[in-house]
Amino acid sequence: MSSGTGRARQGRGTGAAAGRHREGLTMLTRVILTAIEGDVKPLQLSFEGQEQVLIGRDRACALRLDDPTVSRRHCLIDAGGEAAWVLDLDSLNGTFVNGQRIGGVRGRGREEAPTGRALRELHDGDELHVGTQTFSVHLVATEEDAGCPAERELWAG
């Protein structure tokens, strides 16, 4: 569980990973988030072999941020295939990639309206801003072996 502003808890994502197949191997994208601004501990979070990672204040989130500017279900990172995507889940304060708002709700009261496109592909070196937290995004291509370990070694060289 989290305590204090900006604390994070790394948990398990949901779904089965799916990517490009090569003779029993599945190409996946591992996402490494490194906190560069805010009060998140630990400073580096790695999501490997998980298709979707939910970020927000809710206890069900894989990355739980105890930050009042973060919505209960703020955004979702989909990293199960060959690419990684971030989807804003109609958060009040929005989700930002490299300073560009990708979603959220603008205004207050009756003037609230979705900001438009809420999905964006993540690239190595991007900065993801959720609430008062900023993360550097590092993407690593990995292979998942559907067979035995000996088969994996045959394809490694």
Coordinates of C-alpha atoms in Angstrom, one line a residue:
M1 CA 0.0 0.0 0.0
S2 CA 1.0 3.6 -0.5
S3 CA 1.5 6.3 2.1
G4 CA 2.5 9.9 1.7
T5 CA 2.1 12.1 -1.3
G6 CA 3.6 10.7 -4.5
R7 CA 4.2 7.2 -3.3
A8 CA 3.9 4.3 -5.8
R9 CA 3.1 0.6 -5.5
Q10 CA 4.2 -1.7 -8.3
G11 CA 1.8 -4.6 -8.8
R12 CA 0.7 -7.0 -11.5
G13 CA -0.9 -5.9 -14.8
T14 CA -3.7 -7.8 -16.6
G15 CA -4.0 -9.7 -19.8
A16 CA -1.9 -12.1 -21.8
A17 CA 1.0 -10.6 -23.8
A18 CA 0.8 -10.9 -27.6
G19 CA 3.4 -9.8 -30.1
R20 CA 5.2 -10.9 -33.2
H21 CA 5.9 -14.7 -33.3
R22 CA 9.1 -16.2 -34.6
E23 CA 9.4 -20.0 -34.3
G24 CA 8.0 -20.2 -30.8
L25 CA 9.2 -16.8 -29.7
T26 CA 7.0 -13.8 -29.0
M27 CA 8.5 -10.2 -29.4
L28 CA 7.4 -8.1 -26.4
T29 CA 8.1 -4.5 -25.3
R30 CA 9.3 -4.1 -21.7
V31 CA 8.6 -0.6 -20.3
I32 CA 10.9 0.9 -17.7
L33 CA 9.6 4.1 -16.0
T34 CA 12.2 6.1 -14.1
A35 CA 10.9 8.8 -11.8
I36 CA 12.6 12.1 -12.7
E37 CA 10.2 14.5 -11.0
G38 CA 7.9 14.1 -8.0
D39 CA 8.1 12.0 -4.9
V40 CA 7.7 8.5 -6.3
K41 CA 9.5 5.6 -4.6
P42 CA 11.0 3.3 -5.9
L43 CA 12.7 5.5 -8.5
Q44 CA 12.5 2.9 -11.3
L45 CA 9.6 0.6 -12.2
S46 CA 9.8 -2.1 -14.9
F47 CA 6.8 -3.8 -16.5
E48 CA 7.7 -6.9 -18.4
G49 CA 5.4 -9.4 -20.0
Q50 CA 2.3 -7.5 -18.9
E51 CA -0.1 -6.3 -21.6
Q52 CA -1.7 -3.5 -19.6
V53 CA -0.6 -1.5 -16.6
L54 CA -3.2 0.7 -14.9
I55 CA -1.9 3.9 -13.3
G56 CA -3.9 5.9 -10.7
R57 CA -4.9 6.3 -7.1
D58 CA -7.2 3.3 -6.9
R59 CA -6.0 0.2 -5.0
A60 CA -6.5 -1.9 -8.1
C61 CA -3.9 0.0 -10.1
A62 CA -0.6 -1.7 -10.9
L63 CA 1.1 1.6 -10.3
R64 CA -0.6 3.4 -7.5
L65 CA 0.2 7.1 -7.0
D66 CA -0.9 8.7 -3.8
D67 CA -1.2 12.1 -5.4
P68 CA -4.4 14.3 -5.2
T69 CA -3.8 15.5 -8.8
V70 CA -4.0 11.9 -10.1
S71 CA -7.4 10.4 -10.9
R72 CA -8.5 7.0 -9.4
R73 CA -8.0 5.4 -12.8
H74 CA -5.8 8.0 -14.6
C75 CA -4.2 6.2 -17.5
L76 CA -3.3 2.8 -18.9
I77 CA 0.0 1.7 -20.5
D78 CA -0.4 -1.1 -23.0
A79 CA 2.9 -2.8 -23.5
G80 CA 2.0 -6.4 -24.5
G81 CA 3.0 -6.3 -28.1
E82 CA 5.8 -4.8 -30.2
A83 CA 5.0 -1.2 -29.2
A84 CA 3.9 0.6 -26.1
W85 CA 0.9 2.9 -25.9
V86 CA -0.5 5.2 -23.2
L87 CA -4.2 5.8 -23.0
D88 CA -5.7 8.6 -20.8
L89 CA -8.8 7.3 -19.1
D90 CA -10.7 10.7 -19.0
S91 CA -8.6 11.9 -16.1
L92 CA -9.5 15.3 -14.7
N93 CA -5.9 16.8 -15.1
G94 CA -4.9 14.9 -18.2
T95 CA -1.9 12.8 -19.1
F96 CA 1.1 14.4 -20.9
V97 CA 3.8 12.9 -23.1
N98 CA 6.7 15.3 -23.8
G99 CA 4.6 18.2 -22.6
Q100 CA 1.7 17.5 -25.0
R101 CA -1.6 16.7 -23.4
I102 CA -3.1 13.5 -24.8
G103 CA -6.3 13.4 -22.9
G104 CA -8.3 14.4 -19.8
V105 CA -11.1 16.7 -19.1
R106 CA -10.8 20.5 -19.5
G107 CA -12.8 23.1 -17.6
R108 CA -15.1 22.8 -14.7
G109 CA -18.8 22.2 -14.2
R110 CA -20.9 22.4 -17.3
E111 CA -18.0 23.3 -19.6
E112 CA -16.2 20.0 -19.0
A113 CA -15.5 18.2 -22.2
P114 CA -13.0 15.5 -23.3
T115 CA -9.9 17.0 -24.9
G116 CA -10.0 14.6 -27.9
R117 CA -7.4 12.0 -28.8
A118 CA -6.4 10.2 -25.6
L119 CA -4.1 7.5 -27.1
R120 CA -0.4 7.9 -27.9
E121 CA 2.4 5.6 -28.8
L122 CA 5.3 5.8 -26.4
H123 CA 8.9 5.9 -27.7
D124 CA 12.2 5.4 -26.0
G125 CA 13.2 8.6 -24.2
D126 CA 9.7 10.1 -23.9
E127 CA 8.6 11.8 -20.7
L128 CA 5.3 10.7 -19.2
H129 CA 3.6 13.2 -16.9
V130 CA 0.9 11.9 -14.6
G131 CA -0.3 14.4 -11.9
T132 CA 2.8 15.9 -10.3
Q133 CA 4.9 12.9 -11.3
T134 CA 7.2 12.8 -14.3
F135 CA 8.7 9.5 -15.6
S136 CA 11.3 8.9 -18.3
V137 CA 10.2 6.1 -20.5
H138 CA 12.7 3.5 -21.6
L139 CA 11.6 0.7 -24.0
V140 CA 13.4 -2.6 -24.4
A141 CA 12.5 -5.3 -26.9
T142 CA 12.4 -8.7 -25.3
E143 CA 11.6 -12.3 -26.5
E144 CA 9.3 -14.6 -24.6
D145 CA 9.8 -18.3 -25.3
A146 CA 6.7 -20.4 -25.6
G147 CA 8.8 -23.6 -25.5
C148 CA 11.6 -24.9 -23.3
P149 CA 14.7 -22.9 -22.3
A150 CA 16.9 -24.9 -24.6
E151 CA 14.9 -23.7 -27.6
R152 CA 15.4 -20.1 -26.5
E153 CA 19.2 -20.5 -26.4
L154 CA 19.1 -21.8 -30.0
W155 CA 17.6 -18.5 -31.2
A156 CA 19.8 -16.2 -28.9
G157 CA 22.9 -16.5 -31.0

